[in-house]
Amino acid sequence: MSSSPSPYRPRPPLGTAIARTLSGNCPNCGKGRLFRTYLKQVERCAECDEGFGHIRSDDAAPWLTILIVGHLLVPIVLLVERENPWPEWVAMTLWPSIGLLMCLLMLPRAKALFLGLIWSMRAPGSEAN
């Protein structure tokens, strides 16, 4: 009697998978890269051959990025501006620049978080059936 390969393979715990993706690595093996470019995930891990091309996080990563950056930056802006108001040109240059930098740093990590969550829960990751 021959046994066919099972589509179910054990996966690391959710916390391990999330930690690996937040560092930009494959959630399965932790060695291969998760992203090919800034936000484009690889089709398959170069180390363990786990597939990621079908996973789509769509608007979840930008939503989380805006939520976190807004909740961090707005209180700081209000506190600084209330205590020691700067000239308008300084404020209108500095605060948007800081916000943009925070968004650019946060966005790939937010996408990695959702890719790791979708992969760990074995969700289909796409709208296609």
PDB file of C-alpha atoms in Angstrom:
ATOM      1  CA  MET A   1       0.000   0.000   0.000  1.00  0.00           C
ATOM      2  CA  SER A   2       1.544   3.297  -1.073  1.00  0.00           C
ATOM      3  CA  SER A   3       1.069   6.422   0.935  1.00  0.00           C
ATOM      4  CA  SER A   4       0.449   9.659  -0.905  1.00  0.00           C
ATOM      5  CA  PRO A   5       2.075  12.813   0.397  1.00  0.00           C
ATOM      6  CA  SER A   6      -0.136  14.772   2.734  1.00  0.00           C
ATOM      7  CA  PRO A   7      -0.842  18.427   1.886  1.00  0.00           C
ATOM      8  CA  TYR A   8      -0.688  19.142   5.622  1.00  0.00           C
ATOM      9  CA  ARG A   9       2.813  19.901   6.867  1.00  0.00           C
ATOM     10  CA  PRO A  10       3.541  21.001  10.420  1.00  0.00           C
ATOM     11  CA  ARG A  11       4.207  24.708  10.728  1.00  0.00           C
ATOM     12  CA  PRO A  12       6.009  26.681  13.411  1.00  0.00           C
ATOM     13  CA  PRO A  13       3.908  28.298  16.150  1.00  0.00           C
ATOM     14  CA  LEU A  14       2.198  31.583  15.309  1.00  0.00           C
ATOM     15  CA  GLY A  15       4.586  33.669  17.434  1.00  0.00           C
ATOM     16  CA  THR A  16       7.634  32.177  15.734  1.00  0.00           C
ATOM     17  CA  ALA A  17       6.165  32.688  12.270  1.00  0.00           C
ATOM     18  CA  ILE A  18       5.283  36.322  13.034  1.00  0.00           C
ATOM     19  CA  ALA A  19       8.742  37.037  14.485  1.00  0.00           C
ATOM     20  CA  ARG A  20      10.340  35.579  11.363  1.00  0.00           C
ATOM     21  CA  THR A  21       8.168  37.602   8.988  1.00  0.00           C
ATOM     22  CA  LEU A  22       8.733  40.837  10.905  1.00  0.00           C
ATOM     23  CA  SER A  23      12.455  40.361  10.322  1.00  0.00           C
ATOM     24  CA  GLY A  24      11.762  39.896   6.587  1.00  0.00           C
ATOM     25  CA  ASN A  25      12.325  36.145   6.529  1.00  0.00           C
ATOM     26  CA  CYS A  26      10.267  33.137   5.535  1.00  0.00           C
ATOM     27  CA  PRO A  27       7.784  32.229   8.291  1.00  0.00           C
ATOM     28  CA  ASN A  28       8.370  28.530   7.684  1.00  0.00           C
ATOM     29  CA  CYS A  29      12.167  28.164   7.787  1.00  0.00           C
ATOM     30  CA  GLY A  30      13.288  31.625   8.912  1.00  0.00           C
ATOM     31  CA  LYS A  31      16.151  31.611   6.386  1.00  0.00           C
ATOM     32  CA  GLY A  32      14.788  32.669   2.999  1.00  0.00           C
ATOM     33  CA  ARG A  33      13.762  36.218   2.176  1.00  0.00           C
ATOM     34  CA  LEU A  34      10.064  37.107   2.309  1.00  0.00           C
ATOM     35  CA  PHE A  35      10.252  40.139   0.014  1.00  0.00           C
ATOM     36  CA  ARG A  36      11.803  40.392  -3.434  1.00  0.00           C
ATOM     37  CA  THR A  37      11.578  44.198  -3.406  1.00  0.00           C
ATOM     38  CA  TYR A  38      10.278  46.806  -0.955  1.00  0.00           C
ATOM     39  CA  LEU A  39       6.713  45.397  -0.838  1.00  0.00           C
ATOM     40  CA  LYS A  40       6.652  42.559  -3.384  1.00  0.00           C
ATOM     41  CA  GLN A  41       6.738  39.157  -1.739  1.00  0.00           C
ATOM     42  CA  VAL A  42       8.590  36.268  -3.300  1.00  0.00           C
ATOM     43  CA  GLU A  43       6.624  33.556  -5.086  1.00  0.00           C
ATOM     44  CA  ARG A  44       8.437  30.775  -3.201  1.00  0.00           C
ATOM     45  CA  CYS A  45      11.042  30.637  -0.465  1.00  0.00           C
ATOM     46  CA  ALA A  46      14.493  29.976  -1.915  1.00  0.00           C
ATOM     47  CA  GLU A  47      15.396  27.799   1.088  1.00  0.00           C
ATOM     48  CA  CYS A  48      12.346  25.638   1.879  1.00  0.00           C
ATOM     49  CA  ASP A  49      10.246  26.114  -1.301  1.00  0.00           C
ATOM     50  CA  GLU A  50       7.168  27.293   0.657  1.00  0.00           C
ATOM     51  CA  GLY A  51       4.773  29.208  -1.617  1.00  0.00           C
ATOM     52  CA  PHE A  52       3.777  32.818  -0.866  1.00  0.00           C
ATOM     53  CA  GLY A  53       2.723  34.106  -4.284  1.00  0.00           C
ATOM     54  CA  HIS A  54      -0.955  33.354  -3.668  1.00  0.00           C
ATOM     55  CA  ILE A  55      -1.154  35.366  -0.419  1.00  0.00           C
ATOM     56  CA  ARG A  56      -2.616  38.850  -0.720  1.00  0.00           C
ATOM     57  CA  SER A  57      -2.834  41.255   2.186  1.00  0.00           C
ATOM     58  CA  ASP A  58      -4.321  44.041   0.031  1.00  0.00           C
ATOM     59  CA  ASP A  59      -5.380  47.052   2.129  1.00  0.00           C
ATOM     60  CA  ALA A  60      -4.638  45.577   5.550  1.00  0.00           C
ATOM     61  CA  ALA A  61      -0.998  46.699   5.678  1.00  0.00           C
ATOM     62  CA  PRO A  62      -1.667  50.357   4.743  1.00  0.00           C
ATOM     63  CA  TRP A  63      -4.575  50.421   7.208  1.00  0.00           C
ATOM     64  CA  LEU A  64      -2.385  49.170  10.058  1.00  0.00           C
ATOM     65  CA  THR A  65       0.430  51.536   9.084  1.00  0.00           C
ATOM     66  CA  ILE A  66      -1.842  54.590   9.141  1.00  0.00           C
ATOM     67  CA  LEU A  67      -3.390  53.467  12.416  1.00  0.00           C
ATOM     68  CA  ILE A  68      -0.054  53.015  14.197  1.00  0.00           C
ATOM     69  CA  VAL A  69       1.726  56.058  12.751  1.00  0.00           C
ATOM     70  CA  GLY A  70      -1.259  58.288  13.444  1.00  0.00           C
ATOM     71  CA  HIS A  71      -1.560  57.110  17.033  1.00  0.00           C
ATOM     72  CA  LEU A  72       2.160  57.646  17.630  1.00  0.00           C
ATOM     73  CA  LEU A  73       2.719  60.892  15.763  1.00  0.00           C
ATOM     74  CA  VAL A  74      -0.392  62.955  16.529  1.00  0.00           C
ATOM     75  CA  PRO A  75       0.076  63.018  20.334  1.00  0.00           C
ATOM     76  CA  ILE A  76       3.740  63.974  19.889  1.00  0.00           C
ATOM     77  CA  VAL A  77       2.834  66.785  17.487  1.00  0.00           C
ATOM     78  CA  LEU A  78       0.143  68.098  19.830  1.00  0.00           C
ATOM     79  CA  LEU A  79       2.421  67.968  22.856  1.00  0.00           C
ATOM     80  CA  VAL A  80       5.362  69.677  21.144  1.00  0.00           C
ATOM     81  CA  GLU A  81       3.261  72.332  19.455  1.00  0.00           C
ATOM     82  CA  ARG A  82       1.401  73.123  22.672  1.00  0.00           C
ATOM     83  CA  GLU A  83       4.527  73.449  24.797  1.00  0.00           C
ATOM     84  CA  ASN A  84       6.826  75.178  22.328  1.00  0.00           C
ATOM     85  CA  PRO A  85       5.234  76.233  19.018  1.00  0.00           C
ATOM     86  CA  TRP A  86       7.669  76.342  16.138  1.00  0.00           C
ATOM     87  CA  PRO A  87       7.509  78.643  13.130  1.00  0.00           C
ATOM     88  CA  GLU A  88       4.913  77.408  10.653  1.00  0.00           C
ATOM     89  CA  TRP A  89       7.464  76.610   7.953  1.00  0.00           C
ATOM     90  CA  VAL A  90       9.377  74.352  10.367  1.00  0.00           C
ATOM     91  CA  ALA A  91       6.263  72.536  11.539  1.00  0.00           C
ATOM     92  CA  MET A  92       4.918  72.155   7.997  1.00  0.00           C
ATOM     93  CA  THR A  93       8.219  70.641   6.880  1.00  0.00           C
ATOM     94  CA  LEU A  94       9.199  68.570   9.892  1.00  0.00           C
ATOM     95  CA  TRP A  95       5.960  66.790  10.873  1.00  0.00           C
ATOM     96  CA  PRO A  96       5.002  65.519   7.398  1.00  0.00           C
ATOM     97  CA  SER A  97       8.596  64.387   6.842  1.00  0.00           C
ATOM     98  CA  ILE A  98       8.594  62.439  10.109  1.00  0.00           C
ATOM     99  CA  GLY A  99       5.184  60.956   9.262  1.00  0.00           C
ATOM    100  CA  LEU A 100       6.355  59.895   5.810  1.00  0.00           C
ATOM    101  CA  LEU A 101       9.510  58.316   7.198  1.00  0.00           C
ATOM    102  CA  MET A 102       7.514  56.428   9.837  1.00  0.00           C
ATOM    103  CA  CYS A 103       5.098  55.153   7.174  1.00  0.00           C
ATOM    104  CA  LEU A 104       7.914  54.017   4.900  1.00  0.00           C
ATOM    105  CA  LEU A 105       9.532  52.122   7.768  1.00  0.00           C
ATOM    106  CA  MET A 106       6.275  50.624   9.056  1.00  0.00           C
ATOM    107  CA  LEU A 107       4.587  49.536   5.802  1.00  0.00           C
ATOM    108  CA  PRO A 108       6.800  46.512   4.927  1.00  0.00           C
ATOM    109  CA  ARG A 109       6.608  45.266   8.510  1.00  0.00           C
ATOM    110  CA  ALA A 110       2.822  45.609   8.518  1.00  0.00           C
ATOM    111  CA  LYS A 111       2.606  43.671   5.255  1.00  0.00           C
ATOM    112  CA  ALA A 112       4.956  41.019   6.638  1.00  0.00           C
ATOM    113  CA  LEU A 113       2.757  40.729   9.734  1.00  0.00           C
ATOM    114  CA  PHE A 114      -0.350  40.062   7.657  1.00  0.00           C
ATOM    115  CA  LEU A 115       1.486  37.672   5.324  1.00  0.00           C
ATOM    116  CA  GLY A 116       2.663  35.723   8.364  1.00  0.00           C
ATOM    117  CA  LEU A 117      -0.829  35.664   9.882  1.00  0.00           C
ATOM    118  CA  ILE A 118      -2.493  34.530   6.653  1.00  0.00           C
ATOM    119  CA  TRP A 119       0.181  31.882   6.063  1.00  0.00           C
ATOM    120  CA  SER A 120       0.072  30.591   9.659  1.00  0.00           C
ATOM    121  CA  MET A 121      -3.697  30.207   9.659  1.00  0.00           C
ATOM    122  CA  ARG A 122      -3.577  28.386   6.315  1.00  0.00           C
ATOM    123  CA  ALA A 123      -6.059  30.891   4.933  1.00  0.00           C
ATOM    124  CA  PRO A 124      -6.485  30.818   1.157  1.00  0.00           C
ATOM    125  CA  GLY A 125      -4.923  34.275   0.856  1.00  0.00           C
ATOM    126  CA  SER A 126      -6.765  35.200  -2.311  1.00  0.00           C
ATOM    127  CA  GLU A 127     -10.284  35.652  -3.559  1.00  0.00           C
ATOM    128  CA  ALA A 128      -9.870  32.917  -6.171  1.00  0.00           C
ATOM    129  CA  ASN A 129     -11.424  29.564  -5.318  1.00  0.00           C
TER     130      ASN A 129
END
